[in-house]
């Protein structure tokens, strides 16, 4: 394969998002949009240079561990201007360049490889990637001549009523021969409705210079959805959500009701696990084989469910290991916990992990039986095969020994609890006795 580099445009504000954050850091199924684009270019073998500018500290934060170069576009004067900002980073590079938008997150590696191959076959100065869509609003329209050759792109804001009816759109993805691209960029002018340097304006410039321009029309329009506002963000999320669910189902996971299940990108689930309706699994989560989750549960980042464990109705977990065969079947919050094997977490158990300042850990060992409504005020622990009674409050720094049974509020060992109860009863009796003997004296 020929030499390829990628330029990813990610310097714009994204005015239509109406957000304090730059558009490309907004997430689709738990992953910032720009990271999808970086992944796809790396998967296709093109090392990316990412052009950042507006809110660059936010973008830098989400791309810091990526194998990519960074270029700065100080002022956002349009997509053509943004590509020019990458010129220094690609100094003396003479191969092919693929230009991608940080706000077109759904393209798949095989599509990008197809585009790169198509460009290599005919080796034109530029290949513009288009597709046909139902509602072309907001996109640049592809204008072709009588023979069907691409002449130019007209932006929505600049389009005539007739041009607005064209439903073949510019996906914002292009392949270029580097030298031809740099030369053409020098000639574009911000003479349009938005007074910006439009990248697609290089097409007529190249044609005028007698260069060869190709177009590839891609069939799967969904992959080329551009995210400009929150409605398109939700559309992209929904497309990805379905793809993620399909991937899990193909790998042997039962998703009882895909319509009401949301699983993010970084989640792993083992075969023969069952995910019941209205369940959200977000962040980095690992679920083993033969597990059950939901209905109505939220499994959050850092949760690790080992084989045959269960998180049932209305449970939430975060940064917690749920040991093999352990069950929390109803109404629990398990945060910052380590739970061993075959423990039973009673209905309504709470790991109170946060004291307003810091988070602390709760440890529950193998075979523990946690009574309904137990609250663990972390840090605290419960030994192997220990038991708590219903409603027990395990106070800070309590370490329940293996096999012990704790009751009450604050929870104490059973014998102490029984003695306390006995003492209370004695005191009650004493009070009554005194009261009645006083009455007798009257
Ligand atoms: C762009 C194309 C349009 C195409 C559409 C596909 C232009 C002029 N228009 O329009 O033909 O149909 O994408 O989705 O290219 N950016 C910068 N610096 C800037 C301006 C933008 O880095 O100065 C980045 C943005 O962060 C974004 C990308 O370039 O990631 C595209 O910019 P955007 O403003 O969304 O362009 P569209 O109006 O969608
Ligand atoms: Ca866009």
Tab-separated table of N, CA and C in Angstrom, residues 243-327:
chain	number	residue	atom	x	y	z
A	243	UNK	N	-25.388	-0.894	17.076
A	243	UNK	CA	-24.242	-1.675	16.574
A	243	UNK	C	-23.543	-2.394	17.731
A	244	UNK	N	-23.426	-1.709	18.874
A	244	UNK	CA	-22.775	-2.321	20.044
A	244	UNK	C	-23.602	-3.519	20.524
A	245	UNK	N	-24.922	-3.342	20.594
A	245	UNK	CA	-25.784	-4.445	21.033
A	245	UNK	C	-25.673	-5.618	20.065
A	246	UNK	N	-25.635	-5.313	18.777
A	246	UNK	CA	-25.532	-6.375	17.764
A	246	UNK	C	-24.221	-7.143	17.938
A	247	UNK	N	-23.143	-6.397	18.236
A	247	UNK	CA	-21.843	-7.051	18.438
A	247	UNK	C	-21.905	-8.032	19.620
A	248	UNK	N	-22.531	-7.616	20.726
A	248	UNK	CA	-22.632	-8.504	21.892
A	248	UNK	C	-23.506	-9.719	21.583
A	249	UNK	N	-24.609	-9.470	20.896
A	249	UNK	CA	-25.509	-10.594	20.582
A	249	UNK	C	-24.806	-11.596	19.676
A	250	UNK	N	-24.075	-11.076	18.695
A	250	UNK	CA	-23.338	-11.971	17.783
A	250	UNK	C	-22.299	-12.790	18.546
A	251	UNK	N	-21.826	-12.236	19.666
A	251	UNK	CA	-20.789	-12.923	20.444
A	251	UNK	C	-21.388	-13.827	21.527
A	252	UNK	N	-22.717	-13.982	21.537
A	252	UNK	CA	-23.318	-14.951	22.446
A	252	UNK	C	-23.894	-14.384	23.728
A	253	UNK	N	-24.236	-13.098	23.721
A	253	UNK	CA	-24.865	-12.473	24.894
A	253	UNK	C	-26.351	-12.298	24.571
A	254	UNK	N	-27.226	-12.620	25.523
A	254	UNK	CA	-28.658	-12.374	25.295
A	254	UNK	C	-28.998	-10.962	25.733
A	255	UNK	N	-29.518	-10.174	24.800
A	255	UNK	CA	-30.045	-8.851	25.132
A	255	UNK	C	-31.552	-9.004	24.975
A	256	UNK	N	-32.270	-9.072	26.087
A	256	UNK	CA	-33.689	-9.411	26.011
A	256	UNK	C	-34.458	-8.367	25.209
A	257	UNK	N	-34.163	-7.081	25.447
A	257	UNK	CA	-34.900	-6.036	24.730
A	257	UNK	C	-33.946	-4.936	24.253
A	258	UNK	N	-33.396	-5.086	23.056
A	258	UNK	CA	-32.426	-4.095	22.568
A	258	UNK	C	-32.969	-2.664	22.582
A	259	UNK	N	-34.274	-2.511	22.450
A	259	UNK	CA	-34.825	-1.153	22.375
A	259	UNK	C	-34.630	-0.369	23.669
A	260	UNK	N	-34.516	-1.071	24.792
A	260	UNK	CA	-34.412	-0.353	26.071
A	260	UNK	C	-33.078	-0.624	26.770
A	261	UNK	N	-32.081	-1.009	26.006
A	261	UNK	CA	-30.785	-1.332	26.608
A	261	UNK	C	-29.718	-0.413	26.034
A	262	UNK	N	-28.925	0.198	26.909
A	262	UNK	CA	-27.858	1.100	26.475
A	262	UNK	C	-26.537	0.581	27.021
A	263	UNK	N	-25.656	0.200	26.128
A	263	UNK	CA	-24.354	-0.322	26.544
A	263	UNK	C	-23.274	0.483	25.836
A	264	UNK	N	-22.321	0.992	26.604
A	264	UNK	CA	-21.291	1.825	25.988
A	264	UNK	C	-20.174	1.000	25.363
A	265	UNK	N	-19.364	1.751	24.614
A	265	UNK	CA	-18.338	1.193	23.754
A	265	UNK	C	-17.347	0.256	24.469
A	266	UNK	N	-16.883	0.629	25.676
A	266	UNK	CA	-15.778	-0.111	26.310
A	266	UNK	C	-16.225	-1.302	27.155
A	267	UNK	N	-17.481	-1.709	27.026
A	267	UNK	CA	-18.009	-2.779	27.881
A	267	UNK	C	-17.705	-4.153	27.281
A	268	UNK	N	-17.256	-5.070	28.138
A	268	UNK	CA	-17.032	-6.457	27.693
A	268	UNK	C	-18.029	-7.354	28.414
A	269	UNK	N	-18.622	-8.281	27.673
A	269	UNK	CA	-19.590	-9.201	28.293
A	269	UNK	C	-19.317	-10.622	27.798
A	270	UNK	N	-19.276	-11.563	28.749
A	270	UNK	CA	-18.998	-12.953	28.389
A	270	UNK	C	-20.221	-13.670	27.830
A	271	UNK	N	-19.980	-14.804	27.204
A	271	UNK	CA	-21.074	-15.548	26.575
A	271	UNK	C	-22.060	-16.077	27.615
A	272	UNK	N	-23.282	-16.259	27.158
A	272	UNK	CA	-24.390	-16.777	27.969
A	272	UNK	C	-24.788	-15.856	29.116
A	273	UNK	N	-24.321	-14.635	29.100
A	273	UNK	CA	-24.845	-13.669	30.059
A	273	UNK	C	-26.143	-13.112	29.491
A	274	UNK	N	-27.037	-12.666	30.400
A	274	UNK	CA	-28.333	-12.146	29.970
A	274	UNK	C	-28.493	-10.728	30.501
A	275	UNK	N	-28.809	-9.810	29.600
A	275	UNK	CA	-29.030	-8.422	29.988
A	275	UNK	C	-30.525	-8.152	29.839
A	276	UNK	N	-31.192	-7.862	30.958
A	276	UNK	CA	-32.636	-7.654	30.953
A	276	UNK	C	-32.969	-6.196	30.612
A	277	UNK	N	-34.225	-5.928	30.262
A	277	UNK	CA	-34.602	-4.586	29.753
A	277	UNK	C	-34.275	-3.432	30.706
A	278	UNK	N	-34.235	-2.248	30.133
A	278	UNK	CA	-34.018	-0.985	30.855
A	278	UNK	C	-32.712	-1.003	31.657
A	279	UNK	N	-31.683	-1.486	31.042
A	279	UNK	CA	-30.386	-1.547	31.709
A	279	UNK	C	-29.393	-0.636	31.006
A	280	UNK	N	-28.570	0.037	31.811
A	280	UNK	CA	-27.525	0.920	31.301
A	280	UNK	C	-26.180	0.380	31.798
A	281	UNK	N	-25.268	0.128	30.881
A	281	UNK	CA	-23.932	-0.331	31.281
A	281	UNK	C	-22.940	0.659	30.696
A	282	UNK	N	-22.318	1.463	31.568
A	282	UNK	CA	-21.553	2.588	31.052
A	282	UNK	C	-20.104	2.577	31.506
A	283	UNK	N	-19.245	3.160	30.675
A	283	UNK	CA	-17.825	3.271	30.994
A	283	UNK	C	-17.108	1.961	30.725
A	284	UNK	N	-16.054	1.742	31.527
A	284	UNK	CA	-15.250	0.545	31.327
A	284	UNK	C	-15.721	-0.526	32.294
A	285	UNK	N	-16.423	-1.521	31.776
A	285	UNK	CA	-17.060	-2.547	32.617
A	285	UNK	C	-16.733	-3.921	32.043
A	286	UNK	N	-16.438	-4.872	32.935
A	286	UNK	CA	-16.238	-6.245	32.457
A	286	UNK	C	-17.222	-7.176	33.129
A	287	UNK	N	-17.989	-7.846	32.307
A	287	UNK	CA	-18.978	-8.797	32.815
A	287	UNK	C	-18.580	-10.176	32.302
A	288	UNK	N	-18.496	-11.118	33.216
A	288	UNK	CA	-18.050	-12.461	32.836
A	288	UNK	C	-19.133	-13.281	32.160
A	289	UNK	N	-18.914	-14.586	32.101
A	289	UNK	CA	-19.862	-15.482	31.453
A	289	UNK	C	-20.984	-15.853	32.427
A	290	UNK	N	-22.163	-16.163	31.863
A	290	UNK	CA	-23.314	-16.635	32.645
A	290	UNK	C	-23.730	-15.647	33.736
A	291	UNK	N	-23.589	-14.378	33.496
A	291	UNK	CA	-24.051	-13.385	34.483
A	291	UNK	C	-25.454	-12.921	34.116
A	292	UNK	N	-26.115	-12.277	35.073
A	292	UNK	CA	-27.422	-11.682	34.786
A	292	UNK	C	-27.419	-10.238	35.276
A	293	UNK	N	-27.954	-9.352	34.450
A	293	UNK	CA	-28.019	-7.940	34.831
A	293	UNK	C	-29.405	-7.391	34.514
A	294	UNK	N	-29.968	-6.663	35.482
A	294	UNK	CA	-31.248	-6.001	35.271
A	294	UNK	C	-32.396	-6.917	35.620
A	295	UNK	N	-33.630	-6.493	35.339
A	295	UNK	CA	-34.010	-5.250	34.673
A	295	UNK	C	-33.786	-4.003	35.532
A	296	UNK	N	-33.756	-2.843	34.865
A	296	UNK	CA	-33.641	-1.529	35.531
A	296	UNK	C	-32.370	-1.386	36.359
A	297	UNK	N	-31.230	-1.742	35.806
A	297	UNK	CA	-30.005	-1.565	36.580
A	297	UNK	C	-28.999	-0.703	35.850
A	298	UNK	N	-28.095	-0.109	36.632
A	298	UNK	CA	-27.058	0.761	36.062
A	298	UNK	C	-25.702	0.231	36.510
A	299	UNK	N	-24.985	-0.334	35.587
A	299	UNK	CA	-23.662	-0.872	35.893
A	299	UNK	C	-22.657	0.143	35.394
A	300	UNK	N	-21.929	0.748	36.324
A	300	UNK	CA	-21.062	1.876	35.949
A	300	UNK	C	-19.593	1.504	35.886
A	301	UNK	N	-18.810	2.481	35.470
A	301	UNK	CA	-17.410	2.223	35.149
A	301	UNK	C	-16.645	1.593	36.310
A	302	UNK	N	-15.750	0.685	35.976
A	302	UNK	CA	-14.920	0.041	36.982
A	302	UNK	C	-15.588	-1.160	37.624
A	303	UNK	N	-16.772	-1.505	37.161
A	303	UNK	CA	-17.429	-2.699	37.708
A	303	UNK	C	-16.857	-3.931	37.021
A	304	UNK	N	-16.594	-4.952	37.831
A	304	UNK	CA	-16.155	-6.219	37.254
A	304	UNK	C	-17.023	-7.317	37.831
A	305	UNK	N	-17.869	-7.878	37.003
A	305	UNK	CA	-18.739	-8.968	37.453
A	305	UNK	C	-18.096	-10.274	37.029
A	306	UNK	N	-17.753	-11.102	38.018
A	306	UNK	CA	-17.142	-12.385	37.679
A	306	UNK	C	-18.233	-13.396	37.303
A	307	UNK	N	-17.782	-14.524	36.757
A	307	UNK	CA	-18.687	-15.544	36.224
A	307	UNK	C	-19.876	-15.854	37.153
A	308	UNK	N	-21.050	-15.987	36.547
A	308	UNK	CA	-22.293	-16.391	37.227
A	308	UNK	C	-22.722	-15.439	38.343
A	309	UNK	N	-22.270	-14.218	38.307
A	309	UNK	CA	-22.758	-13.260	39.318
A	309	UNK	C	-23.998	-12.552	38.769
A	310	UNK	N	-24.753	-11.937	39.698
A	310	UNK	CA	-25.994	-11.282	39.284
A	310	UNK	C	-26.165	-9.923	39.944
A	311	UNK	N	-26.637	-8.984	39.140
A	311	UNK	CA	-27.067	-7.683	39.654
A	311	UNK	C	-28.497	-7.544	39.162
A	312	UNK	N	-29.446	-7.687	40.066
A	312	UNK	CA	-30.837	-7.797	39.614
A	312	UNK	C	-31.550	-6.479	39.437
A	313	UNK	N	-32.768	-6.438	39.937
A	313	UNK	CA	-33.638	-5.278	39.733
A	313	UNK	C	-33.144	-4.040	40.465
A	314	UNK	N	-33.144	-2.906	39.771
A	314	UNK	CA	-32.838	-1.614	40.398
A	314	UNK	C	-31.549	-1.644	41.212
A	315	UNK	N	-30.467	-2.089	40.614
A	315	UNK	CA	-29.175	-2.059	41.294
A	315	UNK	C	-28.253	-1.103	40.567
A	316	UNK	N	-27.330	-0.501	41.336
A	316	UNK	CA	-26.310	0.339	40.731
A	316	UNK	C	-24.966	-0.132	41.280
A	317	UNK	N	-23.986	-0.222	40.403
A	317	UNK	CA	-22.651	-0.566	40.875
A	317	UNK	C	-21.649	0.359	40.226
A	318	UNK	N	-20.567	0.629	40.935
A	318	UNK	CA	-19.477	1.452	40.398
A	318	UNK	C	-18.182	0.970	41.006
A	319	UNK	N	-17.146	0.802	40.199
A	319	UNK	CA	-15.813	0.450	40.682
A	319	UNK	C	-15.880	-0.652	41.733
A	320	UNK	N	-16.606	-1.709	41.410
A	320	UNK	CA	-16.805	-2.780	42.376
A	320	UNK	C	-16.592	-4.137	41.707
A	321	UNK	N	-15.884	-5.007	42.419
A	321	UNK	CA	-15.737	-6.383	41.940
A	321	UNK	C	-16.848	-7.203	42.569
A	322	UNK	N	-17.586	-7.904	41.744
A	322	UNK	CA	-18.651	-8.770	42.236
A	322	UNK	C	-18.202	-10.197	41.945
A	323	UNK	N	-17.876	-10.903	43.006
A	323	UNK	CA	-17.212	-12.208	42.861
A	323	UNK	C	-18.073	-13.267	42.197
A	324	UNK	N	-17.411	-14.333	41.821
A	324	UNK	CA	-18.055	-15.444	41.137
A	324	UNK	C	-19.260	-15.953	41.921
A	325	UNK	N	-20.389	-16.055	41.253
A	325	UNK	CA	-21.596	-16.612	41.867
A	325	UNK	C	-22.265	-15.708	42.893
A	326	UNK	N	-21.774	-14.502	43.063
A	326	UNK	CA	-22.371	-13.588	44.042
A	326	UNK	C	-23.628	-12.938	43.468
A	327	UNK	N	-24.628	-12.739	44.349
A	327	UNK	CA	-25.888	-12.184	43.866
A	327	UNK	C	-26.316	-10.968	44.667
